[in-house]
Coordinates of N, CA and C in Angstrom, one line a residue:
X1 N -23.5 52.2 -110.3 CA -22.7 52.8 -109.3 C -22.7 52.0 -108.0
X2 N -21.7 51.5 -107.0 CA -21.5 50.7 -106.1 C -22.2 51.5 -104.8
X3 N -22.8 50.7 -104.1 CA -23.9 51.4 -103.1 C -22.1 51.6 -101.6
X4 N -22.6 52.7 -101.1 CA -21.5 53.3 -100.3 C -22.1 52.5 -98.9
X5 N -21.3 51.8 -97.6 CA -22.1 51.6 -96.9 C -21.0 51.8 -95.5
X6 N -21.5 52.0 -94.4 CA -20.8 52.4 -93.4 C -20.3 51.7 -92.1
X7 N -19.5 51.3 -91.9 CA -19.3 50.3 -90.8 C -18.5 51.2 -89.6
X8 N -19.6 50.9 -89.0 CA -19.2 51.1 -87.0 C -19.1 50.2 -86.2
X9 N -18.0 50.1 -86.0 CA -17.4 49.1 -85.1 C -16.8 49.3 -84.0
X10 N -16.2 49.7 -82.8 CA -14.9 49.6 -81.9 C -13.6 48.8 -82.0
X11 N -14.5 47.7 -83.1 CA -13.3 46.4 -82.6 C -12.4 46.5 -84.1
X12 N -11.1 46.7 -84.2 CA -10.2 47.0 -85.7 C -10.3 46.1 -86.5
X13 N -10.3 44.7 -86.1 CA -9.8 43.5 -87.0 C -11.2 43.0 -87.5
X14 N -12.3 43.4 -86.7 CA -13.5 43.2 -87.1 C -13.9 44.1 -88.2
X15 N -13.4 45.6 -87.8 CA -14.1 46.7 -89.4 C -13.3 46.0 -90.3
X16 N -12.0 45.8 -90.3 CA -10.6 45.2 -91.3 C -11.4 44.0 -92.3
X17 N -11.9 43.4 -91.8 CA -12.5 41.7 -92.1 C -13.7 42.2 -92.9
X18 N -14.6 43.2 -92.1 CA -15.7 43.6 -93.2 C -15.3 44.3 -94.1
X19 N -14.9 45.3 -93.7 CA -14.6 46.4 -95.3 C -13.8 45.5 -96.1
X20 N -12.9 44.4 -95.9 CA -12.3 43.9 -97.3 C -13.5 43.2 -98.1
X21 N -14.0 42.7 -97.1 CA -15.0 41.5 -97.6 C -15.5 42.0 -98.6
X22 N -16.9 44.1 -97.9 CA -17.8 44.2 -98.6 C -17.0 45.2 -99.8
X23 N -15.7 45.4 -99.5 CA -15.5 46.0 -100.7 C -15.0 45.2 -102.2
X24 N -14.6 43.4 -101.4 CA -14.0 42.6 -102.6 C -15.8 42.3 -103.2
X25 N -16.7 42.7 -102.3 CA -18.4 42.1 -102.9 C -18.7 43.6 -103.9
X26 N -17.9 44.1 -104.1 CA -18.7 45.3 -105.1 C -18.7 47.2 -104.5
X27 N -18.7 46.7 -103.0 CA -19.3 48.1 -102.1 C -18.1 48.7 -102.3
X28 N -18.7 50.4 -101.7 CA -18.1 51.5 -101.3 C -18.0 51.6 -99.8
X29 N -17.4 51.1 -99.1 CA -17.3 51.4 -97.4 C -16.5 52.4 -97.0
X30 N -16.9 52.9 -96.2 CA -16.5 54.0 -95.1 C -16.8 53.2 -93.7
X31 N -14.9 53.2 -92.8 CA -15.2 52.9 -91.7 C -15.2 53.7 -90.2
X32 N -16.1 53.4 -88.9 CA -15.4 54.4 -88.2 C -15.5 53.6 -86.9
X33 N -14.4 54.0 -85.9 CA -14.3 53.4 -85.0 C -15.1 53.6 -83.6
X34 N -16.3 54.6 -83.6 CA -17.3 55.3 -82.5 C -18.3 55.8 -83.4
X35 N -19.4 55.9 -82.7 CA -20.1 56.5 -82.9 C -20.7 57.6 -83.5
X36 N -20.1 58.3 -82.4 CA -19.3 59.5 -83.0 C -18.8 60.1 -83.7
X37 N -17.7 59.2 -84.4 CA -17.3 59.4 -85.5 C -18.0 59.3 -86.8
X38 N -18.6 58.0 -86.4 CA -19.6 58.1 -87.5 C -21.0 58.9 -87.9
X39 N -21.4 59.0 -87.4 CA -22.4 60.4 -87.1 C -21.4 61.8 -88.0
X40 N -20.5 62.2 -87.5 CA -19.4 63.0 -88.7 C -19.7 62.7 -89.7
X41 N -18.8 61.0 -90.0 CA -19.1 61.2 -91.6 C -20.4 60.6 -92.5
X42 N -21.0 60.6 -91.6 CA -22.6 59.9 -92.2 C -23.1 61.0 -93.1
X43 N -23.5 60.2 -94.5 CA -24.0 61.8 -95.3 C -24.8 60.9 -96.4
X44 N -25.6 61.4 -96.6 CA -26.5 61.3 -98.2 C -25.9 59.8 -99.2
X45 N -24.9 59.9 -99.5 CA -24.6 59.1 -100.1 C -24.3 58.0 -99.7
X46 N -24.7 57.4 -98.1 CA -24.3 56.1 -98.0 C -25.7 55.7 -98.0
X47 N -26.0 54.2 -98.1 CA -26.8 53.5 -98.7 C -27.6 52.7 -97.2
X48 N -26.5 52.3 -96.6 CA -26.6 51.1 -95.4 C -25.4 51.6 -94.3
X49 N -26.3 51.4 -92.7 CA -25.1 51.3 -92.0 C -25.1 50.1 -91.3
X50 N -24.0 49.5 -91.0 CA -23.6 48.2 -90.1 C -23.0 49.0 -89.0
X51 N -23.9 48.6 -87.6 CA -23.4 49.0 -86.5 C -23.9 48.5 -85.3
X52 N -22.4 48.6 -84.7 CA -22.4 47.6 -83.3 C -22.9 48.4 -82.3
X53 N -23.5 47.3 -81.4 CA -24.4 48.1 -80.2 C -23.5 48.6 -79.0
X54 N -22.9 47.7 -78.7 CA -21.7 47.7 -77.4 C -20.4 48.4 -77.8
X55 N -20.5 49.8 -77.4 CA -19.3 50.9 -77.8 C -19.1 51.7 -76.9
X56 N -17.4 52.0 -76.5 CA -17.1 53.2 -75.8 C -18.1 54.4 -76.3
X57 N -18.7 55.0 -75.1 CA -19.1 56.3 -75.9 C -20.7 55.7 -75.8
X58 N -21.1 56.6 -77.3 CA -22.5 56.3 -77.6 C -22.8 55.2 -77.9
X59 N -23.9 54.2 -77.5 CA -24.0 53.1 -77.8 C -24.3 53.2 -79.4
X60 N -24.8 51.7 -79.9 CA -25.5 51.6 -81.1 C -27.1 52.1 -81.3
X61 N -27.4 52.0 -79.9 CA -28.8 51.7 -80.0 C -29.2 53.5 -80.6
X62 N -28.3 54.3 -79.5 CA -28.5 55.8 -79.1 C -28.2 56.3 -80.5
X63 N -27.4 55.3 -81.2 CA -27.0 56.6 -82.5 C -28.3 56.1 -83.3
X64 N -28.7 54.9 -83.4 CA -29.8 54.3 -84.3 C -31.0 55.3 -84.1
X65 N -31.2 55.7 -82.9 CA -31.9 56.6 -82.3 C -32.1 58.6 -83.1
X66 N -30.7 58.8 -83.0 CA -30.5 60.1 -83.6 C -30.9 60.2 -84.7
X67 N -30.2 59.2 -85.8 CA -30.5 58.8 -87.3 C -31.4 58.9 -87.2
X68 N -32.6 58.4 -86.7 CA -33.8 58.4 -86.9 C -34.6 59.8 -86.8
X69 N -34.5 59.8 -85.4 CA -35.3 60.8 -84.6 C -34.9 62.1 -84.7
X70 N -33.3 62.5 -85.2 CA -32.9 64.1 -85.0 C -32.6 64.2 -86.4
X71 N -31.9 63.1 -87.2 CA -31.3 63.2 -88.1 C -32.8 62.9 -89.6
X72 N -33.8 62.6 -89.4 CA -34.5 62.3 -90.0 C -34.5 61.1 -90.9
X73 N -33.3 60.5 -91.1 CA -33.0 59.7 -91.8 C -33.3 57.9 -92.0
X74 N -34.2 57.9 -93.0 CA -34.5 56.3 -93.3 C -33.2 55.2 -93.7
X75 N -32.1 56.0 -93.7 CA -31.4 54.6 -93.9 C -31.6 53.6 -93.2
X76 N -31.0 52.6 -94.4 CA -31.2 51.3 -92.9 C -30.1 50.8 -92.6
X77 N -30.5 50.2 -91.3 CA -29.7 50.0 -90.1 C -29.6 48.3 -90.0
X78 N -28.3 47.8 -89.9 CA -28.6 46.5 -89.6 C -27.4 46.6 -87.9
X79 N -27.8 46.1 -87.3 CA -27.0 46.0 -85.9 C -26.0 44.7 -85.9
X80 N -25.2 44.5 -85.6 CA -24.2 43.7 -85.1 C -23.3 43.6 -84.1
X81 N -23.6 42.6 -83.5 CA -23.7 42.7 -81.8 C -23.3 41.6 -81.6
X82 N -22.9 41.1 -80.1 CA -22.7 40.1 -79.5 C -23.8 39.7 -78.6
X83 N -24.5 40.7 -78.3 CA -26.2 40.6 -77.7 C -26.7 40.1 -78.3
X84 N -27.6 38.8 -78.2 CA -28.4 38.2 -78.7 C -29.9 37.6 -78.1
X85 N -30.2 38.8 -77.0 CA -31.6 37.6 -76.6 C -33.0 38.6 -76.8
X86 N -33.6 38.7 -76.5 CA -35.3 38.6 -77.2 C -35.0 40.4 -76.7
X87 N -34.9 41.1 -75.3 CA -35.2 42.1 -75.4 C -33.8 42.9 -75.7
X88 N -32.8 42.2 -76.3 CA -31.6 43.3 -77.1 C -32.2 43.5 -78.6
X89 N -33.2 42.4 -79.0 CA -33.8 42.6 -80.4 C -34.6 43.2 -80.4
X90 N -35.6 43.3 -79.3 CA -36.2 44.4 -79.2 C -36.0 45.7 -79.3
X91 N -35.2 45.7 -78.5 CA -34.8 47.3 -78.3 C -34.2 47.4 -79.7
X92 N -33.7 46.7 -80.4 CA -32.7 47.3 -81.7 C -34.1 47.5 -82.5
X93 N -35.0 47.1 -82.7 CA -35.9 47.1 -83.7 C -36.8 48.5 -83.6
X94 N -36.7 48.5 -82.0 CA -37.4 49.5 -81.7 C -36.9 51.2 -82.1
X95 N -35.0 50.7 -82.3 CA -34.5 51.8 -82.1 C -34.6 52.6 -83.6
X96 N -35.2 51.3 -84.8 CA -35.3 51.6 -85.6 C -34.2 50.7 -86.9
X97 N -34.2 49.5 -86.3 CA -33.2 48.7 -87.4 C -34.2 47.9 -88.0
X98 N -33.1 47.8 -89.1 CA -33.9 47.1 -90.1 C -33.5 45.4 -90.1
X99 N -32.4 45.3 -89.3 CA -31.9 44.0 -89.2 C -31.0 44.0 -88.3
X100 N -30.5 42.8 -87.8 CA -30.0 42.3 -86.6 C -29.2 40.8 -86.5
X101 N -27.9 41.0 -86.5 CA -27.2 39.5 -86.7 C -26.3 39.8 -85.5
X102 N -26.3 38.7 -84.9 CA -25.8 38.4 -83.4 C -24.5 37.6 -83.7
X103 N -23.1 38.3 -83.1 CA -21.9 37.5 -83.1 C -21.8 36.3 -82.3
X104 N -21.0 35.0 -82.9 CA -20.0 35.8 -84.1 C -21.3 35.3 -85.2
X105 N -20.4 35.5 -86.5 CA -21.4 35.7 -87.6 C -20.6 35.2 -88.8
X106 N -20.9 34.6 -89.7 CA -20.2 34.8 -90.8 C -20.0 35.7 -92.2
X107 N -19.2 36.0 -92.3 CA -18.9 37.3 -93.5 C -20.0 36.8 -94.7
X108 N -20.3 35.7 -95.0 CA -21.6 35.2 -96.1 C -22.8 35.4 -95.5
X109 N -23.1 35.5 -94.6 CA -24.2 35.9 -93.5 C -24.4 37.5 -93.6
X110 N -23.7 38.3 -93.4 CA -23.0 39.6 -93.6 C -23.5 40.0 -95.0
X111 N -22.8 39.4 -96.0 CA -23.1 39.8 -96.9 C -24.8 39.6 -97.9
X112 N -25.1 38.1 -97.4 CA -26.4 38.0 -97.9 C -27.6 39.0 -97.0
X113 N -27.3 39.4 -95.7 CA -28.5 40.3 -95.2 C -28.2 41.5 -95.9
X114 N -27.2 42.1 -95.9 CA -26.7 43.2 -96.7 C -27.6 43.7 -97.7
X115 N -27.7 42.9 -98.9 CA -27.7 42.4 -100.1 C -29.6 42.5 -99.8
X116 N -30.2 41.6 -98.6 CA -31.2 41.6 -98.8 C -31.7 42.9 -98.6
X117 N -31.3 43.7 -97.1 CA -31.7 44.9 -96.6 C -31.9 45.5 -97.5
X118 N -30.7 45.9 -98.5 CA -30.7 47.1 -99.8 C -31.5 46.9 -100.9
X119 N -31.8 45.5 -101.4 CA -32.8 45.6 -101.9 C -34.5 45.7 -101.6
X120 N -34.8 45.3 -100.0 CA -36.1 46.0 -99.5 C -36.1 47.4 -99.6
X121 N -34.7 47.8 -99.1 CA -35.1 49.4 -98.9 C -35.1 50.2 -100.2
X122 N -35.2 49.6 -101.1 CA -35.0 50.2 -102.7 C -36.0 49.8 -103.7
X123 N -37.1 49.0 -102.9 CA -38.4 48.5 -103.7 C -38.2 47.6 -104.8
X124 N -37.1 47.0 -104.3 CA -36.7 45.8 -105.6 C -37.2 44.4 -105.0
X125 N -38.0 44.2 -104.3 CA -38.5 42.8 -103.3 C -39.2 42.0 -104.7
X126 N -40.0 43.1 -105.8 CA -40.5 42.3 -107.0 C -39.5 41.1 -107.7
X127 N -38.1 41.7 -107.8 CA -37.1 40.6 -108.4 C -36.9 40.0 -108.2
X128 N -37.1 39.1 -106.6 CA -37.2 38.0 -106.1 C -38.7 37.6 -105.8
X129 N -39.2 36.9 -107.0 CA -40.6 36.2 -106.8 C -41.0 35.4 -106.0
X130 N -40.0 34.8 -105.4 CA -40.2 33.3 -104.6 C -39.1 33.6 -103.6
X131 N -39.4 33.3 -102.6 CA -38.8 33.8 -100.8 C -38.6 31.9 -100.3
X132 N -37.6 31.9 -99.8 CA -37.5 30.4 -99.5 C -36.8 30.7 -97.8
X133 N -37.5 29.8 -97.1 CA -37.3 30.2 -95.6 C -37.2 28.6 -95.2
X134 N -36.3 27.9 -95.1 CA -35.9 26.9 -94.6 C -37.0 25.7 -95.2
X135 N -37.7 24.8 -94.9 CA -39.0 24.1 -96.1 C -40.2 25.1 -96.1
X136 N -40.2 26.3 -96.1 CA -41.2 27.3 -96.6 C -41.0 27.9 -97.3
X137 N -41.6 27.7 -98.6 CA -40.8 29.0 -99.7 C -42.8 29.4 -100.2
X138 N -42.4 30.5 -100.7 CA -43.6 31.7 -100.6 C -43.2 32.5 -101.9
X139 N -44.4 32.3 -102.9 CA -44.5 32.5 -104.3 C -45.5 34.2 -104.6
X140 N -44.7 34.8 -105.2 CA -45.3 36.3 -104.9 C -46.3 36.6 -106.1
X141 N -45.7 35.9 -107.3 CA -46.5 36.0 -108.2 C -47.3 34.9 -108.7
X142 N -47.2 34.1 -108.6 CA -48.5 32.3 -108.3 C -49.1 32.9 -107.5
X143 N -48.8 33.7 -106.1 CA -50.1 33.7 -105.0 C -49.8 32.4 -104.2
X144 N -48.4 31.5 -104.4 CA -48.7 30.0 -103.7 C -47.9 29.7 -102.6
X145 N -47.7 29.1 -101.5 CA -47.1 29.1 -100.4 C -46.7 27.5 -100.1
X146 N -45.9 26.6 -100.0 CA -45.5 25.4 -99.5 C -45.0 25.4 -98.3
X147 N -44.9 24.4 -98.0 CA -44.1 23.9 -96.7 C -44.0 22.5 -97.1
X148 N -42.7 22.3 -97.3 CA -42.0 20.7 -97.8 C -42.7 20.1 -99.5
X149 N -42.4 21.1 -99.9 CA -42.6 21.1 -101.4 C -44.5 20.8 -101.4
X150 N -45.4 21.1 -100.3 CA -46.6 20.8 -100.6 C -47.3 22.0 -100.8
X151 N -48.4 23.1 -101.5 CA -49.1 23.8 -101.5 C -49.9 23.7 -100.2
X152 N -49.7 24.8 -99.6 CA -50.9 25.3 -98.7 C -52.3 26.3 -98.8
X153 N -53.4 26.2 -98.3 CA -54.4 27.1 -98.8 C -54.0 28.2 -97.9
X154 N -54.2 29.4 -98.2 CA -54.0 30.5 -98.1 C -55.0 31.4 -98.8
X155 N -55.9 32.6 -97.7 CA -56.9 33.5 -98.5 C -56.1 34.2 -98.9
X156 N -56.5 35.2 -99.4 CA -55.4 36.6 -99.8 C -54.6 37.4 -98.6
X157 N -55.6 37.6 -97.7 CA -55.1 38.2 -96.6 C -54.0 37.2 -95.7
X158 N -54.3 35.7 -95.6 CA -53.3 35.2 -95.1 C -52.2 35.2 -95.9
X159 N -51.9 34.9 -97.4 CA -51.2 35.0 -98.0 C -50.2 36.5 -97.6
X160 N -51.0 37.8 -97.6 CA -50.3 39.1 -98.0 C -49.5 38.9 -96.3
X161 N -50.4 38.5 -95.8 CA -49.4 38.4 -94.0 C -48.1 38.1 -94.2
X162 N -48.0 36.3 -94.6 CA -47.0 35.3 -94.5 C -45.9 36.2 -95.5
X163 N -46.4 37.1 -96.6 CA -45.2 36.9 -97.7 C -44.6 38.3 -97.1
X164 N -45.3 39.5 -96.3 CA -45.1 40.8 -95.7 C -43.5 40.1 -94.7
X165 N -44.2 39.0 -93.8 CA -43.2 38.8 -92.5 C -41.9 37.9 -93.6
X166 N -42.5 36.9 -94.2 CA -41.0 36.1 -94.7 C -40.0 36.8 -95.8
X167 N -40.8 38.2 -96.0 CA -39.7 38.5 -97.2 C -38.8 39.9 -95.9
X168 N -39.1 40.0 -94.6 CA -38.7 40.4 -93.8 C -38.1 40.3 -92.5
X169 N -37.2 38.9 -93.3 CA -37.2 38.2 -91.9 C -36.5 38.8 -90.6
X170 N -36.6 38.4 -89.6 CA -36.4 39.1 -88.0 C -36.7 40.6 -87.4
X171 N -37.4 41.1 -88.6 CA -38.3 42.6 -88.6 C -39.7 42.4 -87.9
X172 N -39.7 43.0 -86.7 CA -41.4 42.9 -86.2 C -41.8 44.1 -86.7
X173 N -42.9 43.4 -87.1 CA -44.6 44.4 -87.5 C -45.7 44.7 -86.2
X174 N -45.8 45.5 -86.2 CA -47.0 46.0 -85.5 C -48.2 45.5 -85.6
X175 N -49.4 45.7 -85.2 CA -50.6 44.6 -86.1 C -51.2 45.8 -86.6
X176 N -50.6 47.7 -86.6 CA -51.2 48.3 -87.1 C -50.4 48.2 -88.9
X177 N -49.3 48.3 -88.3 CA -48.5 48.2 -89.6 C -48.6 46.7 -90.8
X178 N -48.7 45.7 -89.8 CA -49.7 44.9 -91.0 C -51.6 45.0 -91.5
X179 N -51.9 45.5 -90.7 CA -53.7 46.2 -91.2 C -53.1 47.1 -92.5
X180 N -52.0 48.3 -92.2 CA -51.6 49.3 -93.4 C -51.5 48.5 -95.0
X181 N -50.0 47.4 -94.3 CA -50.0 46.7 -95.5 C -50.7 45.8 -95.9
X182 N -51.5 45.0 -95.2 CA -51.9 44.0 -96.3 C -53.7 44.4 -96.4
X183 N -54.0 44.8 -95.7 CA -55.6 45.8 -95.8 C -55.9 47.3 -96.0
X184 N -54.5 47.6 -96.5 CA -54.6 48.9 -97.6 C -55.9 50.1 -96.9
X185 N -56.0 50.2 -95.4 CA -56.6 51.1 -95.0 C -58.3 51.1 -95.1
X186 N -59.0 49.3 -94.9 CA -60.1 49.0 -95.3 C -60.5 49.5 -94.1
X187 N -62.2 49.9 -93.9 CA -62.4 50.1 -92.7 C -62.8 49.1 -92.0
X188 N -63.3 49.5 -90.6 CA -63.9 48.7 -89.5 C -62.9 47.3 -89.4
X189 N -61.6 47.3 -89.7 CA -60.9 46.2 -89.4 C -60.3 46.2 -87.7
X190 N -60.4 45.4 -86.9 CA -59.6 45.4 -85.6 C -58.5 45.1 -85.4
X191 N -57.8 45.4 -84.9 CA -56.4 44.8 -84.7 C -56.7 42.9 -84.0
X192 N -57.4 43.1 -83.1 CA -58.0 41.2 -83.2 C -57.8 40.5 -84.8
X193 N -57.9 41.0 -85.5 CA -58.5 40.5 -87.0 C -57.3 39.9 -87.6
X194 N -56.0 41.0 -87.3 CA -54.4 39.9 -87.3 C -54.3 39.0 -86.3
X195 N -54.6 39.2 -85.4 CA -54.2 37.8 -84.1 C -55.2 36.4 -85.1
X196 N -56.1 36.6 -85.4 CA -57.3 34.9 -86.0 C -56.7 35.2 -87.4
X197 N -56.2 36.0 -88.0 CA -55.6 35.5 -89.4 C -54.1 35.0 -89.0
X198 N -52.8 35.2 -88.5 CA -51.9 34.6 -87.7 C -52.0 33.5 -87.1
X199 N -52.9 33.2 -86.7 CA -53.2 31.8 -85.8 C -53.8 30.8 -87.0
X200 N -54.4 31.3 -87.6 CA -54.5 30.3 -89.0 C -53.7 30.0 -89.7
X201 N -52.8 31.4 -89.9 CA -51.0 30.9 -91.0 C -50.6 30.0 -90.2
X202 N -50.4 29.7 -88.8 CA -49.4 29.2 -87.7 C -49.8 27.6 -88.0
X203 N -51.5 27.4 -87.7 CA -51.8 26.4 -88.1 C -51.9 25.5 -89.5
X204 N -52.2 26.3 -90.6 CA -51.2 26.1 -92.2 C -50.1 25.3 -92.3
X205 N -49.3 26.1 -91.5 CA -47.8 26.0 -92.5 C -47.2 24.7 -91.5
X206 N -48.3 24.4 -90.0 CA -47.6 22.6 -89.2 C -46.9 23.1 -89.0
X207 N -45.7 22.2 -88.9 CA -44.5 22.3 -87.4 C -43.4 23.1 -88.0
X208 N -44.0 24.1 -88.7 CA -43.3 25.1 -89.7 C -43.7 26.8 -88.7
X209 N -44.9 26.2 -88.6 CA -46.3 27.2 -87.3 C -45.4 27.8 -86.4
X210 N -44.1 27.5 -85.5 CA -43.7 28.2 -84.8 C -42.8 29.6 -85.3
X211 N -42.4 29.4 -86.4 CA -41.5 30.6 -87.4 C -42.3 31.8 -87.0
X212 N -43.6 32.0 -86.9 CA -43.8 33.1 -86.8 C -44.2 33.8 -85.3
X213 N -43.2 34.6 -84.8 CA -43.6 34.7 -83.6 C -44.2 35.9 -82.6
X214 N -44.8 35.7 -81.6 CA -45.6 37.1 -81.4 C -44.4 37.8 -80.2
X215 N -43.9 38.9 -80.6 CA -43.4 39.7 -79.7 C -44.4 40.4 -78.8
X216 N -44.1 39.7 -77.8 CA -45.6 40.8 -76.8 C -45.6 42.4 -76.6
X217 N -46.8 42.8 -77.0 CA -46.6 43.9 -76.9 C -46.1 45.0 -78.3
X218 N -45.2 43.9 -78.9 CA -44.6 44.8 -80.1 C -45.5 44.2 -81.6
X219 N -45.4 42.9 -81.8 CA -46.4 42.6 -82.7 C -45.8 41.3 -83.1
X220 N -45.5 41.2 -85.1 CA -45.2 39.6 -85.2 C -43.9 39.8 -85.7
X221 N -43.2 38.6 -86.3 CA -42.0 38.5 -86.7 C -42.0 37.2 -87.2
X222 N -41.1 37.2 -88.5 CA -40.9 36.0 -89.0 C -39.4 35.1 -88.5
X223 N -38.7 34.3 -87.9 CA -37.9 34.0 -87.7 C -37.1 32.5 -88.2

């Protein structure tokens, strides 16, 4: 069955360009032109929403917000925006997206985050074994990590870091929420204990080292 997905937009020629696209790629779209509107017909059966931050009315951020917070709802969220600097990604991450593409953009761009989002939020991350992030590609079931076709060492814990942030790319982690995932709730671990395992991936992976970056205050991100 084709995953249903929701596009909010203000601007016509822009929802017009996606809905053909994601519906010539397989989807079910529903579009709306406010917030507002969409909030109406947001319901159970959509999968994914695409939605712009900068709208008459309710922003993006504010509806990302409700979804979350009133409406209880884990869909995910990817933003699409013409905003593009450090604290507009913040805030969208914060508001609860799962992703973030800054106009303009290309409709293959569009469609490959898409495509990725729905399969993290659906626990299908296993069917892609090997994650490839520009000369870093990150092997899930080897356990093996390169940078320019060379193997890197990597303990477990550095490994479970790198493959958490690259199979999620422009998603910041918390250093609580990576303690959850990749130390499964061991005790006596510090939140320090991600900053000297981080600083050793950074140093690993060479002039590859800056991809991973520390949002102050909020945690890391792979970029």
């Amino acid at each position: 069955m084709a995953k249903k997905l929701l596009i909010v937009d203000d601007e016509p020629d822009l929802r017009e360009i996606l809905q053909f696209n994601l519906e010539s790629a397989g989807y079910e779209v529903d579009a709306a032109a406010s917030a507002e509107e969409a909030l109406a017909l947001l319901g159970p059966t959509h999968a994914l929403i695409l939605l712009d931050v900068m709208m008459g009315g309710m922003s993006g951020f504010r509806m990302a917000e409700k979804v979350r917070r009133e409406l209880h709802s884990d869909i995910p969220i990817i933003f699409l925006t013409a905003k593009g600097s450090e604290n507009d990604m913040l805030t969208g991450f914060s508001s609860g997206a799962d992703d973030y593409i800054a106009k303009p953009f290309s409709v293959h761009e569009v469609l490959a985050r898409v495509k990725a989002v729905l399969r993290r939020a659906h626990g299908d991350d296993s069917t892609v074994p090997v994650i490839t992030q520009g000369s870093i590609s990150v092997d899930s079931v080897r356990k093996v990590a390169q940078v320019g076709g060379q193997d890197i060492r990597l303990s477990p814990k550095e490994f479970g870091i790198l493959w958490l942030l690259v199979s999620h790319v422009g998603r910041v982690f918390s250093r609580e929420e990576i303690l959850a995932h990749v130390w499964h709730g061991e005790a006596y671990v510090l939140d320090r204990t991600v900053d000297v395992h981080v600083a050793r991936i950074r140093r690993k992976l060479g002039d590859e080292g800056y991809r991973i970056v520390n949002r102050q205050g909020y945690g890391y991100c792979f970029e």
